[in-house]
Tab-separated table of C-alpha atoms and ligand atoms in Angstrom:
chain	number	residue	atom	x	y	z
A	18	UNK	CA	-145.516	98.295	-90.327
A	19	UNK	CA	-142.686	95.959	-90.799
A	20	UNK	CA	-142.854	93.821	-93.519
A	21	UNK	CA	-140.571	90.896	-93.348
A	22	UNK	CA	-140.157	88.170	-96.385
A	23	UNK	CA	-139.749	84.710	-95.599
A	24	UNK	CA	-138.155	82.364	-98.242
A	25	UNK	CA	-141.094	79.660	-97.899
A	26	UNK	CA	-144.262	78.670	-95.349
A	27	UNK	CA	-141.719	76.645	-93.686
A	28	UNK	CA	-139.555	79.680	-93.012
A	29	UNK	CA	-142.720	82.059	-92.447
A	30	UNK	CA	-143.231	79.877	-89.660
A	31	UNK	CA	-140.088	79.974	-88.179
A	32	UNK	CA	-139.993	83.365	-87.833
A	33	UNK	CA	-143.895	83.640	-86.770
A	34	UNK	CA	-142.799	81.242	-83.935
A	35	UNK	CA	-139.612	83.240	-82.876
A	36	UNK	CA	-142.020	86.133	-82.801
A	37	UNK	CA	-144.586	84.630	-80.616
A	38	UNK	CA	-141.795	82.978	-78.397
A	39	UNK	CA	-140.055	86.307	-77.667
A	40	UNK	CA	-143.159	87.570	-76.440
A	41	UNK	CA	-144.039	84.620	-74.193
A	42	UNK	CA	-139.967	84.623	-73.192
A	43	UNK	CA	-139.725	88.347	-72.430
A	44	UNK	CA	-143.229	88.415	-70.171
A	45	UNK	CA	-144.440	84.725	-68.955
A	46	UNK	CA	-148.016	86.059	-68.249
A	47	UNK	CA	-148.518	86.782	-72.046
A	48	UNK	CA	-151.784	87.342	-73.255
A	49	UNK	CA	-151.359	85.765	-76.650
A	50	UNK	CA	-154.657	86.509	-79.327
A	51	UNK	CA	-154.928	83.335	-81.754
A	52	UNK	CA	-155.938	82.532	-85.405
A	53	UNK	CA	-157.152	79.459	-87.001
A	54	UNK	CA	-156.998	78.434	-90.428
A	55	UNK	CA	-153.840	76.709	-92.331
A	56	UNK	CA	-151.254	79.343	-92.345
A	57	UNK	CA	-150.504	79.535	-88.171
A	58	UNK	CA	-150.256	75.319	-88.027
A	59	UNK	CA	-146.664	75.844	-89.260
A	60	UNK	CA	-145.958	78.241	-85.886
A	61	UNK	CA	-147.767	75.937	-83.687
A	62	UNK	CA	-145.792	73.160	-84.723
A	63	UNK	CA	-142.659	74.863	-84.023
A	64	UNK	CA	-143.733	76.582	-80.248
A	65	UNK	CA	-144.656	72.704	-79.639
A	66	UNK	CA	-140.871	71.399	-80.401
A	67	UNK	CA	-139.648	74.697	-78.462
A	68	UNK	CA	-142.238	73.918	-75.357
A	69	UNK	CA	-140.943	69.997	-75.771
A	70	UNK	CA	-137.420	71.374	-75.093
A	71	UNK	CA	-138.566	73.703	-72.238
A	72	UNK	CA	-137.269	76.777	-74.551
A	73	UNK	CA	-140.868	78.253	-74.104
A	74	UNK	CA	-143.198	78.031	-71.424
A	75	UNK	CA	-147.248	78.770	-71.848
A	76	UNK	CA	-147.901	77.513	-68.534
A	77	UNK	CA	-149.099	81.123	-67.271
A	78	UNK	CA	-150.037	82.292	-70.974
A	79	UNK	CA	-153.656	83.125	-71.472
A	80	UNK	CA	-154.803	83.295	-75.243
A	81	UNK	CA	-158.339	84.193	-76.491
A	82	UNK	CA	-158.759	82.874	-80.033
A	83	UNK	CA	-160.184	85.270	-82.654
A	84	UNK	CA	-163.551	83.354	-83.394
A	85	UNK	CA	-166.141	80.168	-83.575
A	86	UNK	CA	-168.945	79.096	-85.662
A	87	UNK	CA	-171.725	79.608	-84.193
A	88	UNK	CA	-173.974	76.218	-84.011
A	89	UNK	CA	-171.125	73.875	-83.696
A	90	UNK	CA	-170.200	72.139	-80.058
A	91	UNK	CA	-167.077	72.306	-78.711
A	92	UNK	CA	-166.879	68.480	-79.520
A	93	UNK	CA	-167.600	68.970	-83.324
A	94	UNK	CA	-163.978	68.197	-85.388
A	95	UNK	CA	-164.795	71.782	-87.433
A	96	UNK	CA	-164.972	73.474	-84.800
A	97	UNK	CA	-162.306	76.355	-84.002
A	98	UNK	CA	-162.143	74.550	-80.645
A	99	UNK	CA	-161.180	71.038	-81.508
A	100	UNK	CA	-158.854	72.679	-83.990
A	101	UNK	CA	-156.885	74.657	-81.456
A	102	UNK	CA	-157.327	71.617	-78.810
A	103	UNK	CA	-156.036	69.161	-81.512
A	104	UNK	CA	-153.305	71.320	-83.420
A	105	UNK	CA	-151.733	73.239	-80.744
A	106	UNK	CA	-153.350	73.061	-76.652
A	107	UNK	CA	-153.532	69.762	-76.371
A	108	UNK	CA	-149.580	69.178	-77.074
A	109	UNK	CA	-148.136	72.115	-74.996
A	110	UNK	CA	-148.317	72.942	-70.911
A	111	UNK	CA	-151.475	75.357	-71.561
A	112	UNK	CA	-153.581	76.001	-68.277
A	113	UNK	CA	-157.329	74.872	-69.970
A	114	UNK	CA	-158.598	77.472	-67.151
A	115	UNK	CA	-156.346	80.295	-69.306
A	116	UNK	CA	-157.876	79.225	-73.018
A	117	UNK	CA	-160.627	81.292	-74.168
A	118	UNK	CA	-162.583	80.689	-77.428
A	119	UNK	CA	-165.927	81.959	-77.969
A	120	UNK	CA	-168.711	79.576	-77.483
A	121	UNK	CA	-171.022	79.103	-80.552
A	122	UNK	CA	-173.427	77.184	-79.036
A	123	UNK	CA	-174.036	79.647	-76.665
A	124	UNK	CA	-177.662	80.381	-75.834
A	125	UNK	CA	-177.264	84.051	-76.058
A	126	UNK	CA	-175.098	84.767	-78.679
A	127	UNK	CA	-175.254	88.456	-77.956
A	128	UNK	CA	-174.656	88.217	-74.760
A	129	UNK	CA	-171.145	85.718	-75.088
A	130	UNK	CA	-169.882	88.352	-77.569
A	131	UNK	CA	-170.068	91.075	-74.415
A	132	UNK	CA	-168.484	88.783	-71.824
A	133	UNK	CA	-166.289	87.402	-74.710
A	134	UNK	CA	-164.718	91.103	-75.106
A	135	UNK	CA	-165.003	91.952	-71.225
A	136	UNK	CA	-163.061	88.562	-70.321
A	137	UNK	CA	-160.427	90.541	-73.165
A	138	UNK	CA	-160.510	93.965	-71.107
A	139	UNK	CA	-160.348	92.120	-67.675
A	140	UNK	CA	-156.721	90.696	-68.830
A	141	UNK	CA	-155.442	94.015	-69.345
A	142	UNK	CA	-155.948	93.362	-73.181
A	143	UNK	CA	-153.818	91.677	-75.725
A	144	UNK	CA	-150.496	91.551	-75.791
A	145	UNK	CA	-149.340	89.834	-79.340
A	146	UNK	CA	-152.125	89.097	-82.002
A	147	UNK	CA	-151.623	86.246	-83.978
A	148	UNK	CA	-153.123	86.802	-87.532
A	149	UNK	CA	-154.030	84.962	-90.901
A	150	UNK	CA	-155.807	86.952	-93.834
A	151	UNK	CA	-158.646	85.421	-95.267
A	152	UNK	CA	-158.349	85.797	-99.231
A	153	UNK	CA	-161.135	88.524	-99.340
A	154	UNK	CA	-158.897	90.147	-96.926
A	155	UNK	CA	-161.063	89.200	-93.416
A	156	UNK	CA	-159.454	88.952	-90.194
A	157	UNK	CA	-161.001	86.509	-87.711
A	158	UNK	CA	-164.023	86.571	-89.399
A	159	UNK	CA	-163.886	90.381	-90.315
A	160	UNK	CA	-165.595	90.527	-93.850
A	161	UNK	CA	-165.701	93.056	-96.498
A	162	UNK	CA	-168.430	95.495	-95.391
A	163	UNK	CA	-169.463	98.709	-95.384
A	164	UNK	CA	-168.191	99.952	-91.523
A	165	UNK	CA	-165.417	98.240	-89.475
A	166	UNK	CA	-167.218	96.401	-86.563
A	167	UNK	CA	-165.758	97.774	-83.378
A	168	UNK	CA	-166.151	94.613	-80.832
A	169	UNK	CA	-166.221	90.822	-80.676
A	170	UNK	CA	-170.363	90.278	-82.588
A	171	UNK	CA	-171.850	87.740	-84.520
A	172	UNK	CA	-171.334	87.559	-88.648
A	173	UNK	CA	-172.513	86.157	-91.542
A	174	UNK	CA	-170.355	84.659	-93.681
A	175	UNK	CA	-169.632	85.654	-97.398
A	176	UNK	CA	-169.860	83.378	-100.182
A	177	UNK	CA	-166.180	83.164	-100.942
A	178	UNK	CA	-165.106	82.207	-97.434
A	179	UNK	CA	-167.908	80.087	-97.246
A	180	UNK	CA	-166.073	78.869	-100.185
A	181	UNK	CA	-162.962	78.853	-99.089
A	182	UNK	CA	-163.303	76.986	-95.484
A	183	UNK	CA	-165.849	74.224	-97.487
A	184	UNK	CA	-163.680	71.652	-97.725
A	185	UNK	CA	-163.604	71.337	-94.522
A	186	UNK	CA	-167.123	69.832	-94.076
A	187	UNK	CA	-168.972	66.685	-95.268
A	188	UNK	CA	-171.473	69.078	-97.453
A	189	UNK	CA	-172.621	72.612	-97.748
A	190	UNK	CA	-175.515	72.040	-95.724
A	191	UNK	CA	-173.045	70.884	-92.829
A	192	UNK	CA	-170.877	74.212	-92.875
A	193	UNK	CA	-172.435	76.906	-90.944
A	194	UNK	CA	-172.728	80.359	-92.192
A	195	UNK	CA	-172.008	82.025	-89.411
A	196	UNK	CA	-169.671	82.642	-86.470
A	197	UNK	CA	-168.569	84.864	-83.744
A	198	UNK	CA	-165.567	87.115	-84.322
A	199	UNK	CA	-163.751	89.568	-82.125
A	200	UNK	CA	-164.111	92.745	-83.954
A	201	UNK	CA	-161.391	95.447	-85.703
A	202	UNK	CA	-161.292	97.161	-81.974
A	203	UNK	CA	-160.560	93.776	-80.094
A	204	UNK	CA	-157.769	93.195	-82.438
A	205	UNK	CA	-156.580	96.750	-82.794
A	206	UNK	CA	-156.459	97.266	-79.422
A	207	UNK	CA	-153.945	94.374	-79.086
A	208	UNK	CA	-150.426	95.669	-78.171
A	209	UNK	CA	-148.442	94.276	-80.988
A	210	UNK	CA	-149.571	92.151	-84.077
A	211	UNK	CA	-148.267	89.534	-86.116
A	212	UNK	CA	-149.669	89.039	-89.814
A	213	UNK	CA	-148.913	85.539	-90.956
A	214	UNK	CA	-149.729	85.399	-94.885
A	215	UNK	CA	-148.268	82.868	-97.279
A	216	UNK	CA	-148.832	81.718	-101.110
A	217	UNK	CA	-148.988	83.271	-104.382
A	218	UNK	CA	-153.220	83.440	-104.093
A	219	UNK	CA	-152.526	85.816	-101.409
A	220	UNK	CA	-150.712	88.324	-103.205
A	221	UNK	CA	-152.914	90.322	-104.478
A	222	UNK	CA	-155.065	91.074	-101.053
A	223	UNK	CA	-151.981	91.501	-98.865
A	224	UNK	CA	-150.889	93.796	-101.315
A	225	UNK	CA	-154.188	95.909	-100.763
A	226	UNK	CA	-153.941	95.349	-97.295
A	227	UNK	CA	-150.499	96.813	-97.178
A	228	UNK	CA	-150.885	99.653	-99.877
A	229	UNK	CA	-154.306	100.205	-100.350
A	230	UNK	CA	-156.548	102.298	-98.774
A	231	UNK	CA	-157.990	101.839	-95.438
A	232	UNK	CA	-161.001	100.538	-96.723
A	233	UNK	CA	-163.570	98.224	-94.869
A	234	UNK	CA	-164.083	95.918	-97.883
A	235	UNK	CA	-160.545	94.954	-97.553
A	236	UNK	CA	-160.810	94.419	-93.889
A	237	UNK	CA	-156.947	93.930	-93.067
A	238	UNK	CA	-156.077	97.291	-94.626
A	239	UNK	CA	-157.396	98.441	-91.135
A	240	UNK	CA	-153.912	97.467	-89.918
A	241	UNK	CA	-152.263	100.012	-91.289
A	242	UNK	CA	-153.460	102.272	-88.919
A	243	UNK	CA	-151.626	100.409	-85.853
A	244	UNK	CA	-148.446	101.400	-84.335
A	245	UNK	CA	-146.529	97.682	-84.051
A	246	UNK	CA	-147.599	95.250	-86.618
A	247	UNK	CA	-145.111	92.985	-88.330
A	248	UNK	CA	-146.269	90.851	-91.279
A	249	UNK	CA	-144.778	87.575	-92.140
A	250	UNK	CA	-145.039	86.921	-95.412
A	251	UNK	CA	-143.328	84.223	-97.765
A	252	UNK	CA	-141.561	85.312	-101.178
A	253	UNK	CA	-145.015	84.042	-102.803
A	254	UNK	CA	-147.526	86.176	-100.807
A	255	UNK	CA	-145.307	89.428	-101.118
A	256	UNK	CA	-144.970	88.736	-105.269
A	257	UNK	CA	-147.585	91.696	-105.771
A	258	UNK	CA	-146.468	94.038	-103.120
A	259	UNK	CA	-142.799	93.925	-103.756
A	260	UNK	CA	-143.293	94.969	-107.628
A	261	UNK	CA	-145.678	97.530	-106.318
A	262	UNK	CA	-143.416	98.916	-103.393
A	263	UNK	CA	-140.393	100.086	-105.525
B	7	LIG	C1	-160.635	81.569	-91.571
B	7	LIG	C2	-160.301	82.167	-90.199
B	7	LIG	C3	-159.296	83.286	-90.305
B	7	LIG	C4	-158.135	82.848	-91.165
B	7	LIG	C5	-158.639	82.557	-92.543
B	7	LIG	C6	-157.542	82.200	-93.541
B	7	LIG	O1	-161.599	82.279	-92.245
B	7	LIG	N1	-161.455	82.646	-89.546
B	7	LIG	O2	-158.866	83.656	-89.010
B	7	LIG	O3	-157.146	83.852	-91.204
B	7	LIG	O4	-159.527	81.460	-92.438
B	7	LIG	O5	-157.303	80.838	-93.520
B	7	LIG	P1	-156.035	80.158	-94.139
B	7	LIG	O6	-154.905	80.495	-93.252
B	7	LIG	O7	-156.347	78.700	-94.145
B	7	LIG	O8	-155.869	80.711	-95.515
């Protein structure tokens, strides 16, 4: 694992985008794996300005993003749709045909997780996983459990990132509490992975992550177990680690 500090989000970003650049640079037809949530916008905003200037080129990129809510329609403003359409595909030269997001009003929820993960498989996989850490420590929507789920399935949500992703929505009873997720095989199978994490109240659960043991109730700690993953952290989220890792 390399672990790489970044001065501030704006430099975390930076460096995320380099990352995820290289990789669409060095092989056009780049299956790219995608987060939601705060912490990527600062990399999307940068890959726009570098697609702008024709530095970086999605236009044969596929990406499948790492989950949905399940009950809200594509046309919903909290969904993980309009949030990728809004913040990042609808300002770059992104194929629609080559976006995949799992569909959480699907009418067979069971059934969209399979294709969901065989539409994965039939791409020859993912190439560079794009990931945020949720602050129990999820990944897509990966929460503490007892057993790390091996492919993309359905979830219910815990209280805390029920909590968390709140503010979000009009009212509780708006927010739905639960979603789709690709699971820790869909995103360990991924070829290389990139851990975005940035803030001070992240510290303490990258630092589990990172040095803890493997342990499903910290979710991410799973990722110690792959053979390319570089997190991205800024000086903030690595505050715990660093005093830990001497
Ligand atoms: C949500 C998403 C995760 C994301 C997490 C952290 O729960 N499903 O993929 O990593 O939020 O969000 P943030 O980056 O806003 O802290």
């Amino acid at each position: 694992m390399i672990i790489r500090e970044a001065k501030d989000y704006n430099n975390m970003s930076r460096i995320g985008a380099n990352i995820v650049s290289a990789q669409v640079i060095l092989k056009k037809d780049s299956v790219l794996g995608l987060a939601t949530g705060n912490t990527p916008i600062g990399v999307y905003k940068q890959l726009i300005k570098w697609n702008a200037k024709k530095d970086v080129d999605f236009s044969s990129v596929k990406t499948f993003n790492l989950d949905e809510y399940i009950g809200l329609s594509k046309e919903n403003k909290n969904s993980y749709y309009s949030f990728m359409w809004s913040v990042f595909f609808k300002h770059i030269n992104i194929e629609r045909d080559n976006v995949y997001i799992p569909d959480g009003m699907a009418e067979n929820i069971s059934d969209e997780c399979l294709s969901y993960e065989s539409k994965i498989k039939q791409f020859g996989g993912i190439d560079l996983q794009v990931l945020g850490i949720g602050r129990n420590g999820h990944i897509g929507f990966n929460e503490p459990s007892d057993c790390f789920k091996r492919d993309t399935h359905a979830i219910d949500l815990t209280p805390s990132t029920v909590e968390a992703n709140l503010s979000f929505f009009e009212n509780a009873a708006k927010m739905p509490k639960s979603a789709i997720t690709m699971g820790m095989g869909s995103i360990m199978r991924a070829k290389k992975i990139l851990l975005l994490c940035s803030g001070k109240e992240k510290a303490d659960v990258l630092n589990q992550a990172i040095l803890g043991d493997i342990d499903p109730l910290i979710p991410a700690s799973i990722l110690q177990l792959h053979s390319d993953v570089t997190v991205v952290a800024d000086a903030a989220a690595l505050q715990i680690y660093k005093g830990n890792s001497k």
